[in-house]
Amino acid sequence: VTAFIPEKWVGHRDVKLNEYKRLANIDSEVGLDIIQAEWKDRFGDIPVEAAELVNLAKLRIRATDLNVSLVRLDDDSCLRISVPYGLQEWLKVQAALPPKLGQKLRWIAPGATRSDSQPTLLCRHAFITGQEQVEFLLKLFEALLKLKAKSTS
């Protein structure tokens, strides 16, 4: 995924560094909406690279809200997502997910693979691009957050 703030878009390097710091400190999707509106007002239309950076920040925020401690692509091109779900809880969550998401994921017990200390969701879906990985994770995390909100209300 190509994600950065183009210098030609924001102008001076110090401005660019300040915007990176601001983005790193945002801890809600509302905050992301606000910074994007400010960027558009100050610098013009948001370039694709900066939009991708915002998507990565959105992933970070959603992962934090879900207590997802790690997302990585391993050597076998498997997406691994460390999650706080026990098996029985995951089976209930998985059944409530849209089939296009839930059926792609398999729950792995903690310690069953390498150095995993939390349960892991394994996705063997063959992603073609990093962008597709980001899109899948955004959809998955959004669905998981909706289920979490539903269960707490």
PDB file of C-alpha atoms in Angstrom:
ATOM      1  CA  VAL A   1       0.000   0.000   0.000  1.00  0.00           C
ATOM      2  CA  THR A   2       1.398   3.372  -0.985  1.00  0.00           C
ATOM      3  CA  ALA A   3       0.425   5.677   1.856  1.00  0.00           C
ATOM      4  CA  PHE A   4       2.033   9.048   2.536  1.00  0.00           C
ATOM      5  CA  ILE A   5       1.458  12.784   2.520  1.00  0.00           C
ATOM      6  CA  PRO A   6       2.856  14.174  -0.729  1.00  0.00           C
ATOM      7  CA  GLU A   7       5.106  17.160  -0.103  1.00  0.00           C
ATOM      8  CA  LYS A   8       3.868  18.881  -3.263  1.00  0.00           C
ATOM      9  CA  TRP A   9       0.320  18.706  -1.832  1.00  0.00           C
ATOM     10  CA  VAL A  10       1.005  20.254   1.594  1.00  0.00           C
ATOM     11  CA  GLY A  11       3.973  22.408   0.682  1.00  0.00           C
ATOM     12  CA  HIS A  12       6.715  22.733   3.275  1.00  0.00           C
ATOM     13  CA  ARG A  13       8.332  19.689   4.888  1.00  0.00           C
ATOM     14  CA  ASP A  14       7.618  20.978   8.414  1.00  0.00           C
ATOM     15  CA  VAL A  15       3.905  21.218   7.590  1.00  0.00           C
ATOM     16  CA  LYS A  16       3.997  17.645   6.319  1.00  0.00           C
ATOM     17  CA  LEU A  17       5.674  16.389   9.513  1.00  0.00           C
ATOM     18  CA  ASN A  18       3.116  18.234  11.640  1.00  0.00           C
ATOM     19  CA  GLU A  19       0.261  16.583   9.722  1.00  0.00           C
ATOM     20  CA  TYR A  20       1.820  13.143  10.266  1.00  0.00           C
ATOM     21  CA  LYS A  21       1.953  13.876  14.014  1.00  0.00           C
ATOM     22  CA  ARG A  22      -1.659  15.065  14.043  1.00  0.00           C
ATOM     23  CA  LEU A  23      -2.797  11.938  12.208  1.00  0.00           C
ATOM     24  CA  ALA A  24      -0.837   9.666  14.571  1.00  0.00           C
ATOM     25  CA  ASN A  25      -2.550  11.255  17.587  1.00  0.00           C
ATOM     26  CA  ILE A  26      -6.102  10.745  16.313  1.00  0.00           C
ATOM     27  CA  ASP A  27      -7.971   8.073  18.245  1.00  0.00           C
ATOM     28  CA  SER A  28     -11.443   8.090  16.680  1.00  0.00           C
ATOM     29  CA  GLU A  29     -13.048   7.917  13.271  1.00  0.00           C
ATOM     30  CA  VAL A  30     -14.706  11.269  13.984  1.00  0.00           C
ATOM     31  CA  GLY A  31     -11.208  12.686  14.412  1.00  0.00           C
ATOM     32  CA  LEU A  32     -10.271  11.240  11.024  1.00  0.00           C
ATOM     33  CA  ASP A  33     -13.303  12.901   9.445  1.00  0.00           C
ATOM     34  CA  ILE A  34     -12.290  16.225  10.991  1.00  0.00           C
ATOM     35  CA  ILE A  35      -8.675  16.073   9.809  1.00  0.00           C
ATOM     36  CA  GLN A  36      -9.765  15.081   6.300  1.00  0.00           C
ATOM     37  CA  ALA A  37     -12.137  18.066   6.153  1.00  0.00           C
ATOM     38  CA  GLU A  38      -9.344  20.345   7.371  1.00  0.00           C
ATOM     39  CA  TRP A  39      -6.907  18.925   4.831  1.00  0.00           C
ATOM     40  CA  LYS A  40      -9.354  19.426   2.000  1.00  0.00           C
ATOM     41  CA  ASP A  41      -9.976  22.999   3.124  1.00  0.00           C
ATOM     42  CA  ARG A  42      -6.266  23.829   3.561  1.00  0.00           C
ATOM     43  CA  PHE A  43      -4.604  21.849   0.785  1.00  0.00           C
ATOM     44  CA  GLY A  44      -7.325  20.930  -1.727  1.00  0.00           C
ATOM     45  CA  ASP A  45      -8.551  17.512  -2.812  1.00  0.00           C
ATOM     46  CA  ILE A  46      -6.919  14.692  -0.868  1.00  0.00           C
ATOM     47  CA  PRO A  47      -4.563  12.663  -3.079  1.00  0.00           C
ATOM     48  CA  VAL A  48      -4.857   8.882  -3.207  1.00  0.00           C
ATOM     49  CA  GLU A  49      -1.655   8.379  -1.199  1.00  0.00           C
ATOM     50  CA  ALA A  50      -2.946  10.523   1.671  1.00  0.00           C
ATOM     51  CA  ALA A  51      -6.352   8.802   1.538  1.00  0.00           C
ATOM     52  CA  GLU A  52      -4.561   5.458   1.918  1.00  0.00           C
ATOM     53  CA  LEU A  53      -2.715   6.847   4.936  1.00  0.00           C
ATOM     54  CA  VAL A  54      -6.080   7.774   6.464  1.00  0.00           C
ATOM     55  CA  ASN A  55      -7.326   4.219   5.771  1.00  0.00           C
ATOM     56  CA  LEU A  56      -4.325   2.803   7.640  1.00  0.00           C
ATOM     57  CA  ALA A  57      -5.081   5.140  10.557  1.00  0.00           C
ATOM     58  CA  LYS A  58      -8.701   3.936  10.447  1.00  0.00           C
ATOM     59  CA  LEU A  59      -7.460   0.337  10.653  1.00  0.00           C
ATOM     60  CA  ARG A  60      -5.331   1.238  13.676  1.00  0.00           C
ATOM     61  CA  ILE A  61      -8.284   2.881  15.421  1.00  0.00           C
ATOM     62  CA  ARG A  62     -10.658   0.003  14.688  1.00  0.00           C
ATOM     63  CA  ALA A  63      -8.082  -2.587  15.744  1.00  0.00           C
ATOM     64  CA  THR A  64      -7.591  -0.728  19.021  1.00  0.00           C
ATOM     65  CA  ASP A  65     -11.353  -0.557  19.602  1.00  0.00           C
ATOM     66  CA  LEU A  66     -11.558  -4.331  19.027  1.00  0.00           C
ATOM     67  CA  ASN A  67      -8.492  -5.173  21.168  1.00  0.00           C
ATOM     68  CA  VAL A  68      -6.772  -6.602  18.106  1.00  0.00           C
ATOM     69  CA  SER A  69      -3.112  -6.585  19.050  1.00  0.00           C
ATOM     70  CA  LEU A  70      -1.501  -7.679  15.794  1.00  0.00           C
ATOM     71  CA  VAL A  71      -2.248  -7.990  12.093  1.00  0.00           C
ATOM     72  CA  ARG A  72       0.420  -9.472   9.877  1.00  0.00           C
ATOM     73  CA  LEU A  73       0.948 -11.261   6.603  1.00  0.00           C
ATOM     74  CA  ASP A  74       3.094 -14.329   7.139  1.00  0.00           C
ATOM     75  CA  ASP A  75       5.485 -16.126   4.816  1.00  0.00           C
ATOM     76  CA  ASP A  76       2.677 -18.297   3.435  1.00  0.00           C
ATOM     77  CA  SER A  77       0.657 -15.225   2.387  1.00  0.00           C
ATOM     78  CA  CYS A  78      -1.800 -15.893   5.210  1.00  0.00           C
ATOM     79  CA  LEU A  79      -3.267 -12.910   6.973  1.00  0.00           C
ATOM     80  CA  ARG A  80      -3.057 -13.415  10.754  1.00  0.00           C
ATOM     81  CA  ILE A  81      -5.157 -11.323  13.113  1.00  0.00           C
ATOM     82  CA  SER A  82      -4.609 -11.666  16.880  1.00  0.00           C
ATOM     83  CA  VAL A  83      -7.999 -11.407  18.576  1.00  0.00           C
ATOM     84  CA  PRO A  84      -9.421 -11.527  22.109  1.00  0.00           C
ATOM     85  CA  TYR A  85     -12.026 -14.198  21.283  1.00  0.00           C
ATOM     86  CA  GLY A  86     -12.168 -17.656  22.804  1.00  0.00           C
ATOM     87  CA  LEU A  87     -13.350 -20.412  20.468  1.00  0.00           C
ATOM     88  CA  GLN A  88     -16.982 -20.458  21.602  1.00  0.00           C
ATOM     89  CA  GLU A  89     -17.243 -16.664  21.447  1.00  0.00           C
ATOM     90  CA  TRP A  90     -15.632 -16.629  17.993  1.00  0.00           C
ATOM     91  CA  LEU A  91     -18.065 -19.223  16.659  1.00  0.00           C
ATOM     92  CA  LYS A  92     -20.981 -16.988  17.684  1.00  0.00           C
ATOM     93  CA  VAL A  93     -19.331 -13.922  16.184  1.00  0.00           C
ATOM     94  CA  GLN A  94     -18.419 -15.760  12.990  1.00  0.00           C
ATOM     95  CA  ALA A  95     -22.012 -16.946  12.535  1.00  0.00           C
ATOM     96  CA  ALA A  96     -23.219 -13.336  12.798  1.00  0.00           C
ATOM     97  CA  LEU A  97     -20.713 -11.970  10.262  1.00  0.00           C
ATOM     98  CA  PRO A  98     -21.603 -11.558   6.599  1.00  0.00           C
ATOM     99  CA  PRO A  99     -20.688 -14.861   4.897  1.00  0.00           C
ATOM    100  CA  LYS A 100     -18.155 -13.184   2.599  1.00  0.00           C
ATOM    101  CA  LEU A 101     -16.172 -12.245   5.706  1.00  0.00           C
ATOM    102  CA  GLY A 102     -16.829 -15.004   8.227  1.00  0.00           C
ATOM    103  CA  GLN A 103     -16.232 -17.930   5.889  1.00  0.00           C
ATOM    104  CA  LYS A 104     -12.739 -16.718   5.031  1.00  0.00           C
ATOM    105  CA  LEU A 105     -11.540 -16.874   8.641  1.00  0.00           C
ATOM    106  CA  ARG A 106     -10.405 -19.769  10.802  1.00  0.00           C
ATOM    107  CA  TRP A 107      -9.809 -19.506  14.564  1.00  0.00           C
ATOM    108  CA  ILE A 108      -6.437 -20.772  15.829  1.00  0.00           C
ATOM    109  CA  ALA A 109      -5.783 -21.429  19.531  1.00  0.00           C
ATOM    110  CA  PRO A 110      -3.136 -19.368  21.351  1.00  0.00           C
ATOM    111  CA  GLY A 111       0.332 -20.851  21.029  1.00  0.00           C
ATOM    112  CA  ALA A 112      -0.740 -23.234  18.254  1.00  0.00           C
ATOM    113  CA  THR A 113       1.456 -21.390  15.784  1.00  0.00           C
ATOM    114  CA  ARG A 114       4.862 -19.860  16.321  1.00  0.00           C
ATOM    115  CA  SER A 115       4.769 -17.174  19.009  1.00  0.00           C
ATOM    116  CA  ASP A 116       1.053 -16.387  19.107  1.00  0.00           C
ATOM    117  CA  SER A 117       0.046 -15.610  22.684  1.00  0.00           C
ATOM    118  CA  GLN A 118      -3.546 -14.727  21.744  1.00  0.00           C
ATOM    119  CA  PRO A 119      -6.044 -16.579  19.607  1.00  0.00           C
ATOM    120  CA  THR A 120      -5.487 -15.829  15.945  1.00  0.00           C
ATOM    121  CA  LEU A 121      -7.825 -15.550  13.000  1.00  0.00           C
ATOM    122  CA  LEU A 122      -6.212 -17.020   9.927  1.00  0.00           C
ATOM    123  CA  CYS A 123      -7.293 -15.867   6.490  1.00  0.00           C
ATOM    124  CA  ARG A 124      -5.856 -17.887   3.627  1.00  0.00           C
ATOM    125  CA  HIS A 125      -7.632 -15.736   1.072  1.00  0.00           C
ATOM    126  CA  ALA A 126      -5.221 -15.006  -1.768  1.00  0.00           C
ATOM    127  CA  PHE A 127      -4.932 -11.238  -1.807  1.00  0.00           C
ATOM    128  CA  ILE A 128      -3.562  -9.757  -4.964  1.00  0.00           C
ATOM    129  CA  THR A 129      -2.642  -6.370  -3.572  1.00  0.00           C
ATOM    130  CA  GLY A 130      -2.001  -4.664  -0.267  1.00  0.00           C
ATOM    131  CA  GLN A 131      -4.992  -2.470  -1.061  1.00  0.00           C
ATOM    132  CA  GLU A 132      -7.232  -5.556  -1.103  1.00  0.00           C
ATOM    133  CA  GLN A 133      -5.868  -6.564   2.297  1.00  0.00           C
ATOM    134  CA  VAL A 134      -6.675  -3.130   3.703  1.00  0.00           C
ATOM    135  CA  GLU A 135     -10.193  -3.196   2.208  1.00  0.00           C
ATOM    136  CA  PHE A 136     -10.856  -6.674   3.653  1.00  0.00           C
ATOM    137  CA  LEU A 137      -9.632  -5.632   7.105  1.00  0.00           C
ATOM    138  CA  LEU A 138     -11.667  -2.411   7.057  1.00  0.00           C
ATOM    139  CA  LYS A 139     -14.829  -4.380   6.206  1.00  0.00           C
ATOM    140  CA  LEU A 140     -14.073  -7.081   8.781  1.00  0.00           C
ATOM    141  CA  PHE A 141     -13.319  -4.610  11.574  1.00  0.00           C
ATOM    142  CA  GLU A 142     -16.403  -2.547  10.739  1.00  0.00           C
ATOM    143  CA  ALA A 143     -18.584  -5.659  10.944  1.00  0.00           C
ATOM    144  CA  LEU A 144     -16.962  -6.741  14.217  1.00  0.00           C
ATOM    145  CA  LEU A 145     -17.481  -3.281  15.723  1.00  0.00           C
ATOM    146  CA  LYS A 146     -21.157  -3.351  14.739  1.00  0.00           C
ATOM    147  CA  LEU A 147     -21.565  -6.736  16.433  1.00  0.00           C
ATOM    148  CA  LYS A 148     -19.729  -5.462  19.503  1.00  0.00           C
ATOM    149  CA  ALA A 149     -21.983  -2.404  19.714  1.00  0.00           C
ATOM    150  CA  LYS A 150     -25.071  -4.580  19.264  1.00  0.00           C
ATOM    151  CA  SER A 151     -24.026  -6.931  22.072  1.00  0.00           C
ATOM    152  CA  THR A 152     -23.366  -4.089  24.516  1.00  0.00           C
ATOM    153  CA  SER A 153     -26.646  -2.265  23.895  1.00  0.00           C
TER     154      SER A 153
END
